[in-house]
Amino acid sequence: MFVRTVYVTGDPTKIDAAIRALNTEGRELLEERPGYRGAGVFVDRDLGKLLGVSWWETAEARHNSDEVMRNRRDALLGPFAGTLTVENFEAVVYQPLQPPRMGGGLRVTRVEFDPADADLVAETFRSTVLPRLETLPGLATAGLLIDRERGTGQVGTLFVDRDSMVVSRAGQAAARHEGVAKAHVSVVGLEEFEVVHTDVHVG
């Protein structure tokens, strides 16, 4: 599958209006687009960060949907958005283990690598990192998104509740350390979000 992420920062006091817009009109717009496979909304209310993620059957479907969504983003995000960054990725690994829950937690690890090592990064995550992540209590989903041309990626781990996410920090740190060493990856960011909504259909 293919993924588009929309990363927004702004005034924390105005984030709820943006969430409501994405979960109503934003979701309706996405659901009308061919090739749509699901979406998620994740927030850091304290700092004023919002991450929107949409999933697509093909890169073409993702591209075509962006023609519509690009024209609606400013209105949907309203006065909240101070900065907005859109990125496109390929979902090279996506492993659902149990249904996620509203109020759960998402940890995002942002990575950079030599584009020539894209397959090595994917294989290392699949064979070395993922088995360790699957042992973490409360893990709902784990996945790796990469941009092969730019040499960037995101590891996403979704937990059923915030307590599970907190408890997992040491275990995931160990898995991250091993994966980075084997795949020649640089970690350039580590963030945690509250799950507002997520629904992805892989079958």
Short mmCIF file of C-alpha atoms in Angstrom, two decimals:
data_model
loop_
_atom_site.label_atom_id
_atom_site.label_comp_id
_atom_site.label_asym_id
_atom_site.label_seq_id
_atom_site.Cartn_x
_atom_site.Cartn_y
_atom_site.Cartn_z
CA MET A 1 0.00 0.00 0.00
CA PHE A 2 0.92 3.64 -0.29
CA VAL A 3 0.62 6.33 2.34
CA ARG A 4 0.30 10.09 2.55
CA THR A 5 1.07 11.85 5.82
CA VAL A 6 0.05 15.40 6.73
CA TYR A 7 2.01 16.79 9.67
CA VAL A 8 0.59 19.97 11.17
CA THR A 9 1.69 22.17 14.06
CA GLY A 10 -0.23 25.05 15.55
CA ASP A 11 -1.95 26.61 18.55
CA PRO A 12 -2.84 23.80 21.00
CA THR A 13 -6.00 25.64 22.07
CA LYS A 14 -7.37 25.37 18.50
CA ILE A 15 -6.56 21.74 17.76
CA ASP A 16 -10.00 20.31 18.58
CA ALA A 17 -11.66 22.19 15.72
CA ALA A 18 -9.12 20.76 13.28
CA ILE A 19 -9.73 17.24 14.65
CA ARG A 20 -13.49 17.59 14.19
CA ALA A 21 -13.07 18.78 10.61
CA LEU A 22 -10.77 15.91 9.67
CA ASN A 23 -13.02 13.32 11.29
CA THR A 24 -16.15 14.57 9.47
CA GLU A 25 -15.71 16.38 6.16
CA GLY A 26 -12.12 15.23 5.75
CA ARG A 27 -13.01 11.57 6.15
CA GLU A 28 -15.99 11.89 3.81
CA LEU A 29 -13.78 13.40 1.10
CA LEU A 30 -11.26 10.58 1.45
CA GLU A 31 -13.90 7.85 1.36
CA GLU A 32 -15.18 9.17 -1.99
CA ARG A 33 -11.79 8.72 -3.65
CA PRO A 34 -11.00 5.53 -5.63
CA GLY A 35 -8.35 3.33 -4.06
CA TYR A 36 -8.87 4.61 -0.51
CA ARG A 37 -7.97 2.02 2.15
CA GLY A 38 -8.27 3.91 5.44
CA ALA A 39 -6.97 6.78 7.52
CA GLY A 40 -5.83 7.83 10.96
CA VAL A 41 -5.70 11.01 13.02
CA PHE A 42 -3.14 11.31 15.82
CA VAL A 43 -2.45 14.31 18.07
CA ASP A 44 -0.18 15.78 20.68
CA ARG A 45 -2.56 18.17 22.42
CA ASP A 46 0.06 19.64 24.75
CA LEU A 47 2.42 20.82 22.02
CA GLY A 48 -0.16 21.35 19.29
CA LYS A 49 0.81 18.65 16.77
CA LEU A 50 -1.51 16.72 14.47
CA LEU A 51 -0.59 13.82 12.20
CA GLY A 52 -3.06 12.74 9.53
CA VAL A 53 -2.34 9.51 7.65
CA SER A 54 -4.24 8.13 4.64
CA TRP A 55 -3.70 4.73 2.99
CA TRP A 56 -4.08 3.92 -0.73
CA GLU A 57 -4.05 0.84 -2.96
CA THR A 58 -1.67 2.40 -5.50
CA ALA A 59 0.63 5.39 -5.83
CA GLU A 60 -1.64 6.63 -8.62
CA ALA A 61 -4.72 6.56 -6.38
CA ARG A 62 -2.81 8.50 -3.74
CA HIS A 63 -1.69 11.08 -6.29
CA ASN A 64 -5.17 11.51 -7.74
CA SER A 65 -6.72 11.97 -4.29
CA ASP A 66 -4.22 14.69 -3.47
CA GLU A 67 -5.55 16.82 -6.32
CA VAL A 68 -8.80 17.11 -4.35
CA MET A 69 -7.45 17.15 -0.82
CA ARG A 70 -4.85 19.84 -1.51
CA ASN A 71 -7.61 22.32 -2.25
CA ARG A 72 -9.50 21.51 0.96
CA ARG A 73 -6.73 21.29 3.56
CA ASP A 74 -6.59 24.97 4.47
CA ALA A 75 -10.33 25.08 5.11
CA LEU A 76 -10.35 21.79 7.04
CA LEU A 77 -7.46 22.70 9.31
CA GLY A 78 -8.72 26.25 9.73
CA PRO A 79 -7.06 28.56 12.22
CA PHE A 80 -5.10 25.74 13.87
CA ALA A 81 -2.46 25.16 11.21
CA GLY A 82 0.70 27.21 11.61
CA THR A 83 2.87 24.80 9.61
CA LEU A 84 1.90 21.94 7.32
CA THR A 85 4.10 19.29 5.70
CA VAL A 86 2.91 16.58 3.31
CA GLU A 87 4.98 13.43 2.66
CA ASN A 88 4.43 10.31 0.57
CA PHE A 89 5.61 6.82 1.47
CA GLU A 90 5.37 3.18 0.49
CA ALA A 91 4.18 0.85 3.25
CA VAL A 92 6.79 -1.90 2.91
CA VAL A 93 5.78 -3.58 6.20
CA TYR A 94 2.38 -3.43 7.88
CA GLN A 95 1.60 -5.90 10.67
CA PRO A 96 -1.77 -5.60 12.46
CA LEU A 97 -1.97 -7.68 15.66
CA GLN A 98 -5.14 -6.48 17.34
CA PRO A 99 -7.67 -3.67 16.88
CA PRO A 100 -6.37 -0.26 18.01
CA ARG A 101 -8.50 1.89 20.30
CA MET A 102 -9.39 5.53 20.54
CA GLY A 103 -7.17 7.04 23.22
CA GLY A 104 -4.38 4.58 22.50
CA GLY A 105 -0.87 5.64 21.62
CA LEU A 106 1.22 5.97 18.47
CA ARG A 107 5.02 6.17 18.52
CA VAL A 108 6.69 7.44 15.36
CA THR A 109 10.42 6.97 14.75
CA ARG A 110 11.67 9.06 11.83
CA VAL A 111 14.69 7.69 9.99
CA GLU A 112 17.07 8.54 7.16
CA PHE A 113 19.18 6.16 5.09
CA ASP A 114 21.10 5.91 1.84
CA PRO A 115 18.46 5.32 -0.87
CA ALA A 116 20.59 2.44 -2.14
CA ASP A 117 19.94 0.70 1.21
CA ALA A 118 16.13 0.81 0.97
CA ASP A 119 15.75 -2.95 0.57
CA LEU A 120 18.21 -3.58 3.41
CA VAL A 121 16.19 -1.27 5.67
CA ALA A 122 12.96 -3.10 4.82
CA GLU A 123 14.45 -6.57 5.30
CA THR A 124 16.13 -5.63 8.59
CA PHE A 125 12.88 -4.29 9.94
CA ARG A 126 10.97 -7.36 8.80
CA SER A 127 13.43 -9.96 10.09
CA THR A 128 15.04 -8.31 13.12
CA VAL A 129 12.97 -5.42 14.46
CA LEU A 130 9.41 -6.62 13.91
CA PRO A 131 9.78 -9.91 15.86
CA ARG A 132 11.01 -7.93 18.86
CA LEU A 133 8.22 -5.37 18.57
CA GLU A 134 5.61 -8.15 18.45
CA THR A 135 6.58 -9.19 21.98
CA LEU A 136 5.66 -5.77 23.43
CA PRO A 137 2.49 -5.99 25.55
CA GLY A 138 -0.37 -3.95 24.15
CA LEU A 139 1.05 -3.58 20.64
CA ALA A 140 -1.78 -3.22 18.12
CA THR A 141 0.08 -2.53 14.87
CA ALA A 142 3.66 -2.08 13.66
CA GLY A 143 4.74 -0.80 10.29
CA LEU A 144 7.54 0.68 8.22
CA LEU A 145 6.95 3.43 5.67
CA ILE A 146 9.75 4.48 3.33
CA ASP A 147 10.45 6.93 0.53
CA ARG A 148 12.97 5.04 -1.59
CA GLU A 149 14.05 8.06 -3.62
CA ARG A 150 14.64 10.45 -0.73
CA GLY A 151 15.98 7.89 1.73
CA THR A 152 13.52 8.75 4.50
CA GLY A 153 11.08 6.67 6.47
CA GLN A 154 8.90 6.26 9.52
CA VAL A 155 8.44 3.34 11.89
CA GLY A 156 4.98 3.44 13.44
CA THR A 157 4.02 1.41 16.51
CA LEU A 158 0.41 1.64 17.63
CA PHE A 159 -0.59 0.61 21.17
CA VAL A 160 -4.02 -0.16 22.58
CA ASP A 161 -3.61 2.36 25.42
CA ARG A 162 -1.16 4.96 26.63
CA ASP A 163 0.03 2.84 29.56
CA SER A 164 1.17 0.11 27.14
CA MET A 165 3.00 2.68 25.05
CA VAL A 166 4.81 4.05 28.09
CA VAL A 167 5.82 0.60 29.32
CA SER A 168 7.12 -0.31 25.85
CA ARG A 169 9.70 2.48 25.65
CA ALA A 170 12.67 0.47 26.90
CA GLY A 171 11.83 -2.58 24.81
CA GLN A 172 11.39 -0.59 21.64
CA ALA A 173 14.59 1.34 22.33
CA ALA A 174 16.49 -1.98 22.37
CA ALA A 175 14.89 -3.10 19.11
CA ARG A 176 15.62 0.29 17.55
CA HIS A 177 19.26 0.13 18.57
CA GLU A 178 19.72 -3.28 16.97
CA GLY A 179 17.90 -2.32 13.78
CA VAL A 180 19.82 0.91 13.30
CA ALA A 181 23.15 -0.89 13.63
CA LYS A 182 22.23 -3.57 11.07
CA ALA A 183 20.55 -1.35 8.48
CA HIS A 184 22.84 1.72 8.55
CA VAL A 185 19.93 3.96 9.49
CA SER A 186 20.02 7.32 11.24
CA VAL A 187 17.19 8.17 13.66
CA VAL A 188 16.23 11.82 13.18
CA GLY A 189 13.05 12.04 15.24
CA LEU A 190 11.03 10.26 17.91
CA GLU A 191 7.49 11.33 18.79
CA GLU A 192 4.41 10.03 20.57
CA PHE A 193 0.77 10.82 19.80
CA GLU A 194 -2.71 10.10 21.11
CA VAL A 195 -4.90 8.02 18.81
CA VAL A 196 -8.01 9.96 17.83
CA HIS A 197 -9.08 7.69 14.98
CA THR A 198 -7.54 4.92 12.89
CA ASP A 199 -9.08 2.48 10.45
CA VAL A 200 -7.02 0.67 7.80
CA HIS A 201 -8.28 -2.12 5.51
CA VAL A 202 -5.44 -4.26 4.21
CA GLY A 203 -7.44 -7.17 2.82
#
